[in-house]
Coordinates of C-alpha atoms in Angstrom, one line a residue:
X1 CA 81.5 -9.1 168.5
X2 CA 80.4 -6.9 165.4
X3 CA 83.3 -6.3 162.9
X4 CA 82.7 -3.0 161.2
X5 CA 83.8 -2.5 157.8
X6 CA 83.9 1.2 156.6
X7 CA 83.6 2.5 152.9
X8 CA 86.3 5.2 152.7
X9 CA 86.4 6.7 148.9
X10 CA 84.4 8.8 146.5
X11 CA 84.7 11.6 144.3
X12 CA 83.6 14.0 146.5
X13 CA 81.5 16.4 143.7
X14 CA 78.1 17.5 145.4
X15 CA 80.2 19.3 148.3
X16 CA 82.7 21.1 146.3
X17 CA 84.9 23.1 146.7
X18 CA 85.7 22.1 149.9
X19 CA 85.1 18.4 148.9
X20 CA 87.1 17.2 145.7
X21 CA 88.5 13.9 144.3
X22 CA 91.8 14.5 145.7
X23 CA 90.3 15.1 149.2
X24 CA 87.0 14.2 149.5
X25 CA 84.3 15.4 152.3
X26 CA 85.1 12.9 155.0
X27 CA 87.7 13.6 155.5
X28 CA 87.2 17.1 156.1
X29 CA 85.9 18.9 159.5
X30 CA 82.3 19.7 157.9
X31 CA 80.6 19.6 161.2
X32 CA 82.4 19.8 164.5
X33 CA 85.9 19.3 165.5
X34 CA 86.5 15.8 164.2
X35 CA 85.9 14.5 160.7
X36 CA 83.2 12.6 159.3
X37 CA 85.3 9.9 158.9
X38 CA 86.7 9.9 162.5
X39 CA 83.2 10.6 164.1
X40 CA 82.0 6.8 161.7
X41 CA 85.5 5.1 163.3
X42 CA 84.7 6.8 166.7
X43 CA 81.2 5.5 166.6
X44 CA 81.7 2.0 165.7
X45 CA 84.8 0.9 168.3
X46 CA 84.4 0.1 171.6
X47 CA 82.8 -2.7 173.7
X48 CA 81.2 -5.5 171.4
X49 CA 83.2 -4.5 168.2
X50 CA 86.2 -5.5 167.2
X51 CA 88.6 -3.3 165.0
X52 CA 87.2 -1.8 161.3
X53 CA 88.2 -3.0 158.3
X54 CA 88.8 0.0 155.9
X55 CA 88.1 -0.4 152.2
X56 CA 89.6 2.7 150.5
X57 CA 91.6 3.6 148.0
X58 CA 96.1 4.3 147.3
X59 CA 95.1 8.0 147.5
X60 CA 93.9 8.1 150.9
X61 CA 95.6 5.3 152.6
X62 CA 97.9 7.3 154.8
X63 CA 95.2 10.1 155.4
X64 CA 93.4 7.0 156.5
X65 CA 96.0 5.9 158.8
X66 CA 96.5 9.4 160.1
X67 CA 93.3 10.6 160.8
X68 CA 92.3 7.4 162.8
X69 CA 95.9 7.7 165.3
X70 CA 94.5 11.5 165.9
X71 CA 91.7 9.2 167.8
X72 CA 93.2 6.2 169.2
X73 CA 91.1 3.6 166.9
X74 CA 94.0 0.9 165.6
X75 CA 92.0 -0.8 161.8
X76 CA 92.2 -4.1 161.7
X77 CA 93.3 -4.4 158.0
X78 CA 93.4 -1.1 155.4
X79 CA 92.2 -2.9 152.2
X80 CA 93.3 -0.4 149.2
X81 CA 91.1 -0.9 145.9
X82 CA 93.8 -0.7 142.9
X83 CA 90.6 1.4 141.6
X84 CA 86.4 2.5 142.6
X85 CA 84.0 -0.6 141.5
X86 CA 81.3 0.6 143.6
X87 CA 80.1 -0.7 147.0
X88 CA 79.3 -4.3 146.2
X89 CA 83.1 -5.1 145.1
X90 CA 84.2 -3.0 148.4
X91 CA 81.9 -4.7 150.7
X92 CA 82.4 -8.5 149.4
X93 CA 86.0 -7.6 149.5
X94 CA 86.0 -6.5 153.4
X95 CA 83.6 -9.5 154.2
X96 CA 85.5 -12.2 152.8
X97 CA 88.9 -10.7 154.2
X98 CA 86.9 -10.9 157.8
X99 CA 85.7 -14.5 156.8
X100 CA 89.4 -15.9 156.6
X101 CA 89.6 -15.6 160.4
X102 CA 86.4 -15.9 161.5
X103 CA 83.5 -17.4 158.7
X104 CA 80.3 -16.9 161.1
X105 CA 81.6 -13.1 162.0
X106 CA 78.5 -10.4 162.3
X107 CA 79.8 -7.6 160.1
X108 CA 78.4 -3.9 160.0
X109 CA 79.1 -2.2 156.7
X110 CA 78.9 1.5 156.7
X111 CA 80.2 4.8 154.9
X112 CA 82.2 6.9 156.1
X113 CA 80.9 10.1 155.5
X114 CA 77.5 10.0 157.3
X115 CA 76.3 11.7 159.9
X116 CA 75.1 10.0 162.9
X117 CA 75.4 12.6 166.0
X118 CA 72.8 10.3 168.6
X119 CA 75.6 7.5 168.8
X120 CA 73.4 5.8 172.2
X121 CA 70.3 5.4 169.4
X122 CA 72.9 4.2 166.8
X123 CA 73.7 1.8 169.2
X124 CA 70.3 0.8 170.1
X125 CA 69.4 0.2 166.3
X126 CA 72.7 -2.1 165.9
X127 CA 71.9 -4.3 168.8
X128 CA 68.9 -5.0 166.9
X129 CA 70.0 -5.6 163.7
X130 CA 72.3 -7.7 165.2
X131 CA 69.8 -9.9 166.6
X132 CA 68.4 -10.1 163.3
X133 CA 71.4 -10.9 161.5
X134 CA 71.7 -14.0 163.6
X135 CA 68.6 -15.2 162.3
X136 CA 70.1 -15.0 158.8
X137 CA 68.5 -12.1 158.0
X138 CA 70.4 -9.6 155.6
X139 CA 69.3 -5.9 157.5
X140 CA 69.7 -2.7 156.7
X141 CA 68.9 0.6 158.3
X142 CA 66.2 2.8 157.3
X143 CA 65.7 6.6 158.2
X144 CA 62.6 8.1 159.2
X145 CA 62.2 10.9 156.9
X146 CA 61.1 14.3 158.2
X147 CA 60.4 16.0 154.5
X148 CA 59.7 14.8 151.1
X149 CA 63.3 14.0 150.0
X150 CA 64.3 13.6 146.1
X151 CA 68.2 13.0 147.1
X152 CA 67.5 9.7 148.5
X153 CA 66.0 6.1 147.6
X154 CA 63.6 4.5 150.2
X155 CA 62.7 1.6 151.3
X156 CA 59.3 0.1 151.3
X157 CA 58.1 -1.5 154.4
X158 CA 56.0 -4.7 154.7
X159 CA 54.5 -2.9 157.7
X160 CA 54.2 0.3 159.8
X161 CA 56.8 0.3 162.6
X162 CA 55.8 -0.3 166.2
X163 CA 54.9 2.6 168.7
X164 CA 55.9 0.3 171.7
X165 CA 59.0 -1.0 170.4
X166 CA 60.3 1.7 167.0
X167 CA 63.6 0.2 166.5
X168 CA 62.7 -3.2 165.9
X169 CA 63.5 -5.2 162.6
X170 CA 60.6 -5.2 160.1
X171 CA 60.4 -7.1 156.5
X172 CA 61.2 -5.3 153.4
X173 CA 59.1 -5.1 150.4
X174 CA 60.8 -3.2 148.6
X175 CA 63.1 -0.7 147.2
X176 CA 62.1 2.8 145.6
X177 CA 64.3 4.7 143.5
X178 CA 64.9 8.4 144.1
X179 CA 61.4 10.2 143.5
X180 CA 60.2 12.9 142.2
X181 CA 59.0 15.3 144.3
X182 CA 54.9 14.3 144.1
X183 CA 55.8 10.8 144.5
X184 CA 58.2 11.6 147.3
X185 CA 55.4 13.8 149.5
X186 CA 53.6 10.5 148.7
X187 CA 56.0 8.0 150.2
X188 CA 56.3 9.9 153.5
X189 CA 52.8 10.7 154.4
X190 CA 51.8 7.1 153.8
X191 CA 53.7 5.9 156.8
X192 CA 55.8 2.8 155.8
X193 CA 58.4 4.1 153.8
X194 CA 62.1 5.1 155.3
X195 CA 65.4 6.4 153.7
X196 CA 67.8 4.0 152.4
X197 CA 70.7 4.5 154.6
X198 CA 73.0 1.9 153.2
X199 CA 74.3 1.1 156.5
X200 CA 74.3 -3.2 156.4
X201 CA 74.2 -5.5 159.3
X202 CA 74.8 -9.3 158.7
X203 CA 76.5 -11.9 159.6
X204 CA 79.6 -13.5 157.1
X205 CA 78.2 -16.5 155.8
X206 CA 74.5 -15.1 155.2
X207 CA 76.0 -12.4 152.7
X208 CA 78.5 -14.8 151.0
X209 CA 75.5 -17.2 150.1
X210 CA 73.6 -14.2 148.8
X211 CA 76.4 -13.5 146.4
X212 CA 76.7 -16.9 145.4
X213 CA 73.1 -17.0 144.5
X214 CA 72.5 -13.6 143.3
X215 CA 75.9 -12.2 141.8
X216 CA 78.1 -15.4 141.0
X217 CA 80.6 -13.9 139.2
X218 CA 81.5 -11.2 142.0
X219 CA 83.3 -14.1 144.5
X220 CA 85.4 -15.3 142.2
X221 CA 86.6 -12.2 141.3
X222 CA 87.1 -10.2 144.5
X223 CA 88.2 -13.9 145.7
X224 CA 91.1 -13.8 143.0
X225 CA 92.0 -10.2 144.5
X226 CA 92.3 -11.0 148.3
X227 CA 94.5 -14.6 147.1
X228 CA 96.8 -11.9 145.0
X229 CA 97.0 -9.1 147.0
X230 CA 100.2 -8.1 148.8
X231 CA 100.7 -6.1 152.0
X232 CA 102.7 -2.8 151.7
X233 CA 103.6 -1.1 154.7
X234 CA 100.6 -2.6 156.8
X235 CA 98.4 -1.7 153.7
X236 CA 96.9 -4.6 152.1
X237 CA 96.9 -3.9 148.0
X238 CA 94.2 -5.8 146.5
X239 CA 95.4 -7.5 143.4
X240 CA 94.5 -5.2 140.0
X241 CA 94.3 -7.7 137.5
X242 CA 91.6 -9.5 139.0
X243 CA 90.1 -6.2 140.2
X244 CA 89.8 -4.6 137.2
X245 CA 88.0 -7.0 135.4
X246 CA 84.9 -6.7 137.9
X247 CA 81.8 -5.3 137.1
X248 CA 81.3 -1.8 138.7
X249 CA 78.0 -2.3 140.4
X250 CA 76.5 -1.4 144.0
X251 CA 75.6 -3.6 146.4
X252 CA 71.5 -2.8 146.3
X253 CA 71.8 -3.5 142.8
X254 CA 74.0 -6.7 143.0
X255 CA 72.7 -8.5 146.2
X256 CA 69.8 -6.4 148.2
X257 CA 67.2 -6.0 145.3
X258 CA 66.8 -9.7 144.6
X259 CA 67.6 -11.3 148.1
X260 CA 64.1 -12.9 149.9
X261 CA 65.9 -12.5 153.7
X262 CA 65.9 -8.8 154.2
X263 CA 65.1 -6.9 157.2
X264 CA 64.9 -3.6 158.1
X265 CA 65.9 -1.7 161.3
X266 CA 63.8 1.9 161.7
X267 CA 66.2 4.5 162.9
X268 CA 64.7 7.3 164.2
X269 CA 67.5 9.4 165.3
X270 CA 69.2 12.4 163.6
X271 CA 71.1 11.4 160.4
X272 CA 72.0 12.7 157.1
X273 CA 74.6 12.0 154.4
X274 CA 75.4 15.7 153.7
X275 CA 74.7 14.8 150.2
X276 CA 74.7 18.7 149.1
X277 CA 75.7 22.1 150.7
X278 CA 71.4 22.2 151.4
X279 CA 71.9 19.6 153.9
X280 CA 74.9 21.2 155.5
X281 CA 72.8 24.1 156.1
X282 CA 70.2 22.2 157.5
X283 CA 72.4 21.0 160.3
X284 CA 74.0 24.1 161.4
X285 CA 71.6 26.9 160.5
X286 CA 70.7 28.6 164.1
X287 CA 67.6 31.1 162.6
X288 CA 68.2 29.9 159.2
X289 CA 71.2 31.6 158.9
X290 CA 74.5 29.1 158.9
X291 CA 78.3 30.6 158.9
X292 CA 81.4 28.7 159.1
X293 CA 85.1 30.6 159.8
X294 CA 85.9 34.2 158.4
X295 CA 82.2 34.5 157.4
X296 CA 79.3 37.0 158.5
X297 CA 75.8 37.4 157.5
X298 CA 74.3 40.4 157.5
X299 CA 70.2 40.9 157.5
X300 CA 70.5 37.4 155.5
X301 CA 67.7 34.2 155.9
X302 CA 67.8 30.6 154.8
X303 CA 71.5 31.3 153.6
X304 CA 74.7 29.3 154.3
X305 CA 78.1 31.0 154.3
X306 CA 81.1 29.5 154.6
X307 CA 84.8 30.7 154.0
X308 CA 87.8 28.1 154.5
X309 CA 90.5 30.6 154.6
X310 CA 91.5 32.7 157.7
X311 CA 92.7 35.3 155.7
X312 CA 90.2 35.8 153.3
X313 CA 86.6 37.6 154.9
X314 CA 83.5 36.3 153.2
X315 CA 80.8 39.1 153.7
X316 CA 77.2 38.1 152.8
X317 CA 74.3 41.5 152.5
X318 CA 70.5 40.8 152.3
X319 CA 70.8 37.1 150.9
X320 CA 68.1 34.7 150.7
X321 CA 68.1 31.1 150.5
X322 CA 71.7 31.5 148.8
X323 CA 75.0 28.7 149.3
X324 CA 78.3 30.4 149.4
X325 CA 81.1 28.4 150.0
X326 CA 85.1 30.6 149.6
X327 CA 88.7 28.4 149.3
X328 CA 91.8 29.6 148.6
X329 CA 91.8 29.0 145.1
X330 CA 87.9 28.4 144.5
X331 CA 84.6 30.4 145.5
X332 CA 81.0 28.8 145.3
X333 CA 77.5 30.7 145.2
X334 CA 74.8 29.1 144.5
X335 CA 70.7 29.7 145.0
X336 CA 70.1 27.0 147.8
X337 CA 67.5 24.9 145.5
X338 CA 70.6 24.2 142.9
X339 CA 72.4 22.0 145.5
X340 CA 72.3 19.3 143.7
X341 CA 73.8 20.4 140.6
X342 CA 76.8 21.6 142.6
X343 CA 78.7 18.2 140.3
X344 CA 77.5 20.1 137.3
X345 CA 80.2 22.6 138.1
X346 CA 82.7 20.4 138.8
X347 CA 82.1 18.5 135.2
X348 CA 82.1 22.3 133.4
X349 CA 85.5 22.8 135.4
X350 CA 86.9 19.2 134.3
X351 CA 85.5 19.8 130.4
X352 CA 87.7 23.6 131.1
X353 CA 90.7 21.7 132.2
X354 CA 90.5 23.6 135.6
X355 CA 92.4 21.9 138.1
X356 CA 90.1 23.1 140.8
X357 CA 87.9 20.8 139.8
X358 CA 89.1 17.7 141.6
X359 CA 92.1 18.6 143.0
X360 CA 92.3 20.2 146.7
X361 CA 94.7 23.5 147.4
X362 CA 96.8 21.2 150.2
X363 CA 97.9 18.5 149.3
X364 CA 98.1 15.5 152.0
X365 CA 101.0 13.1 151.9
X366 CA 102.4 10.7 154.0
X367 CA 104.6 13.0 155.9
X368 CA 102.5 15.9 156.2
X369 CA 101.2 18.3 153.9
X370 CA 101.9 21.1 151.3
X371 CA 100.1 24.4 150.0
X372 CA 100.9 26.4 147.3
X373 CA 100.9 30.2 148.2
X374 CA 101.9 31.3 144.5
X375 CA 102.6 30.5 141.3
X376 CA 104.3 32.1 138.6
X377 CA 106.0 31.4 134.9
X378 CA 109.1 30.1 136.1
X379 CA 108.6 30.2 140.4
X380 CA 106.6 28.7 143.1
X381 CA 105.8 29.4 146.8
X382 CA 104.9 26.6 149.3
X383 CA 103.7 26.1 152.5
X384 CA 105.1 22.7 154.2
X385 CA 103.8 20.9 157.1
X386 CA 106.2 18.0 158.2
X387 CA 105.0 15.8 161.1
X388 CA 107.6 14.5 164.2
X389 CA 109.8 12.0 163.2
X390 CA 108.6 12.2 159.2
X391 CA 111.1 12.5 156.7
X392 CA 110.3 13.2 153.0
X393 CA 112.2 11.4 150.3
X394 CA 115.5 11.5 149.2
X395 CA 115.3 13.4 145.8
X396 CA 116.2 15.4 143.1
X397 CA 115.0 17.5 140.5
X398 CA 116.0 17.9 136.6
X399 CA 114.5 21.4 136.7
X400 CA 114.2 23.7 139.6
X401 CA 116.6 25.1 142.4
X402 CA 114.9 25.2 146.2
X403 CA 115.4 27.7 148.7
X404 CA 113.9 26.5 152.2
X405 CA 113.3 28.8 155.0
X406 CA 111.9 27.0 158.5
X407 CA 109.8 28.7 160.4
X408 CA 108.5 26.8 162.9
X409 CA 110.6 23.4 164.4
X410 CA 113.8 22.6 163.6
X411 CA 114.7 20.7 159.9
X412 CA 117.4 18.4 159.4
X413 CA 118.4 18.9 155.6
X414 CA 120.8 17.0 153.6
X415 CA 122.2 18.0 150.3
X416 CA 124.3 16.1 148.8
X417 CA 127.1 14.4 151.1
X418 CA 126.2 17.5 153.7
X419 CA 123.6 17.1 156.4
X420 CA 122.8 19.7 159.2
X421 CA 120.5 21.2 161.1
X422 CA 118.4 24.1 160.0
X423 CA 116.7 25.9 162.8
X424 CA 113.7 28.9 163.2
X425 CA 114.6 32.0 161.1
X426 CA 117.6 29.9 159.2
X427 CA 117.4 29.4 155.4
X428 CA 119.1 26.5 153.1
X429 CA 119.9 26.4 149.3
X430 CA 119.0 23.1 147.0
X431 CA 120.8 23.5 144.1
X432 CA 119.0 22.4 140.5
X433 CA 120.0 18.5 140.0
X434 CA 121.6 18.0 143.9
X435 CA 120.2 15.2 146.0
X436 CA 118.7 16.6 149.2
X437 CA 116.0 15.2 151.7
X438 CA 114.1 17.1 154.9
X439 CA 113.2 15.4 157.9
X440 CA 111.6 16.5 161.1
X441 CA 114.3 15.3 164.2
X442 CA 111.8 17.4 166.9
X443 CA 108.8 16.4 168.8
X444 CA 106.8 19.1 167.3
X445 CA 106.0 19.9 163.8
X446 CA 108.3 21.4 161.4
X447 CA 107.1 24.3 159.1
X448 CA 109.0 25.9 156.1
X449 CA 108.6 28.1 153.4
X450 CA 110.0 26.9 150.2
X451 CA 110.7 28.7 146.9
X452 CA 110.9 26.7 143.6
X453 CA 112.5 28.4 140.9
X454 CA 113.4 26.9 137.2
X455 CA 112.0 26.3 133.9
X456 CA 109.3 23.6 135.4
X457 CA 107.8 23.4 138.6
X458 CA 105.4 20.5 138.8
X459 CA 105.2 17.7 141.0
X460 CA 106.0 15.1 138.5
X461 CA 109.8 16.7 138.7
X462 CA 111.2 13.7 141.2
X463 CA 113.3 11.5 140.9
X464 CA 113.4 9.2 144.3
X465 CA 116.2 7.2 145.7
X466 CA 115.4 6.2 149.1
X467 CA 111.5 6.7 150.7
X468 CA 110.3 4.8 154.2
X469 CA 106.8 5.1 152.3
X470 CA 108.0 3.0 149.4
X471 CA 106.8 5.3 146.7
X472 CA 108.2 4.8 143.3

């Protein structure tokens, strides 16, 4: 059995707007009907692997939760980082949470944001890295590159890979930080250097006496963590204390750049990280030309177009080699070379004290999810999503009055000592200060239309006396 454990945060800059720090890319539907992060889950269960360990973060816990029930994977612990410390914190911490039940487990560590779409060669490549991994190797996957890439580090191989058998484990020489671009048309035509994937295969014990050796200080630490952590509605909160006094560092850094036992596995299937809105284009461009939603390209070439809001048309005329990417509330264009600079934009916005620049126009919580429609002085309009059987808090607020008006489902509301149900076409009044919760009672979900008015309107304005999602 392979235990996967998959690396579910980031900041989500380089695909922005439609990726941000509230609600980063995979989680998104970038490609295809599922997410990223689904289509990682989805590729890692089944036969031979026993449920994934997800290291993420408070803010996505429940998208986490969510998103995996949408297709039937069950984790086997949701590990929740009181804050980012890079991938060799995240990892040690999902390895040595596997190695209290099973000390000899074969783990695969993987992000969740890649894309992997020839899951029969994915599987191929992990049966062999597995084999590896019992020998004590420490492997990792390397990509065979099709183009002179800058975006990625490589990996320099002790030999070329074999014709006759292409997927089997080779020794690593080395690592190569990202190139330029001369020194990057060098590394691929010379035939033994791959794309660092960061996709890990090893087994439990090999990669704990790595850190030992290599990173001392990190077991303690992450070990101090897991001993103080508490669980929280089937959530496992990694103790902060501990966790904030750990070095922020990535696992190449930490462990893979000084170990002697490394191994890698050539995959030579389709893959990318859809690191920038260039690569995005790359896989779904039909004639050079990709468009996404309310979008149409007209006499354009090597141009990507790509509007996230089904009422608003994005119209493209004679464009060449040119990213435009529309939200409700945000509109990127960009020359197709400039990809990479995409998390410029998002620091400019940041340094402007634009909230576009890391948080998303809906807003996920447990329950469902909210958009705001409009927003005025002393008023505010809002879409709301609540799922079957979900009930928000029960609340107040010191500033604003509510007006609800469901238009799809049936609510049941309670203000006050008052509760009722509140039906299609039926409106309800939430006076200022009055202590009112919505739930969901139907098997369908509930939709309604909410109108805030008062002197303040934000969504700090909450007191909470009672939540089944133990929220302060």
């Amino acid at each position: 059995m392979i235990t996967p454990i998959i690396l579910c945060g980031g900041s989500g800059t380089r695909l922005w707007p439609l990726s941000r720090k509230s609600y980063p890319k995979q989680f998104s539907r970038l490609i295809g009907d599922t997410t990223l992060f689904q289509a990682s889950a989805g590729r890692l269960a089944g036969p031979g692997t026993a449920p994934p360990v997800i290291v993420t973060t408070d803010s996505f816990r429940f998208i986490v939760t969510e998103q995996l029930a949408e297709i039937g994977v069950t984790p086997g612990a949701v590990l929740i980082e009181p804050e980012g410390r890079d991938t060799a914190a995240a990892v040690l911490a999902g390895v040595m949470h596997v190695a209290e039940t099973d000390p000899e487990a074969t783990v695969l560590v993987a992000p969740s944001d890649h894309l992997i779409p020839e899951t029969d060669a994915f599987a191929r490549a992990v049966e062999s890295a597995a084999r590896a991994a019992a020998e004590g190797r420490i492997v990792t996957f390397g990509i065979a590159p099709d183009r002179p890439e800058t975006g990625y580090g490589y990996l320099a191989l002790g030999q070329q890979p074999d014709p006759a058998d292409p997927q089997a484990p080779l020794p690593l020489e080395g690592f190569v930080e990202k190139p330029d671009a001369e020194r990057a048309e060098a590394l691929v035509a010379d035939g033994r250097h791959l794309w660092n994937s960061g996709i890990f295969v090893f087994r439990v014990d090999t990669i704990l006496a790595a850190f030992a050796e290599h990173a001392p200080a990190l077991p303690e630490a992450v070990g101090a963590a897991l001993a103080g952590a508490k669980r929280d509605l089937g959530f496992t909160r990694l103790a902060a204390e501990p966790w904030a006094a750990i070095e922020p560092i990535s696992i190449d850094y930490a462990v893979m750049e000084k170990a002697s036992n490394l191994a890698v596995v050539p995959f030579a299937g389709r893959w990318s990280d859809l690191g920038d809105w260039t690569a995005v284009w790359r896989e779904t461009q039909a004639d050079g030309v990709a468009t996404s939603g309310a979008a149409t390209a007209i006499d354009c070439t090597d141009t990507l177009l790509r509007s996230e809001n089904p009422r608003q048309t994005l119209v493209g005329i004679g464009l060449d080699d040119i990213v435009a990417v529309a939200m409700p509330d945000a509109v990127l264009v960009a020359h197709k070379s400039r990809s990479q600079d995409v998390k410029k934009a998002v620091s400019t916005l940041k340094t402007k004290g634009s909230v576009q620049a890391e948080t998303f126009p809906v807003d996920y919580r447990p329950w469902g999810w909210f958009e705001s429609l409009v927003t005025g002085p002393r008023f505010q309009v809002k879409r709301i999503l609540v799922h079957p059987g979900a009930s928000l808090s029960l609340q107040s607020h010191h500033h604003r009055s509510e007006h609800w008006i469901v238009v799809e489902g049936t609510a049941r509301v309670t203000v006050d000592d008052e509760v009722k149900l509140v039906t299609e076409n039926q409106s309800v009044y939430i006076p200022l200060g009055a202590v009112h919760r919505m739930e969901n009672p139907g098997k369908v979900p509930m939709v309604l239309i909410e109108v805030q008015t008062g002197a303040y309107v934000g969504e700090d304005d909450i007191v909470r006396y009672e939540d089944v999602y133990a929220r302060s």
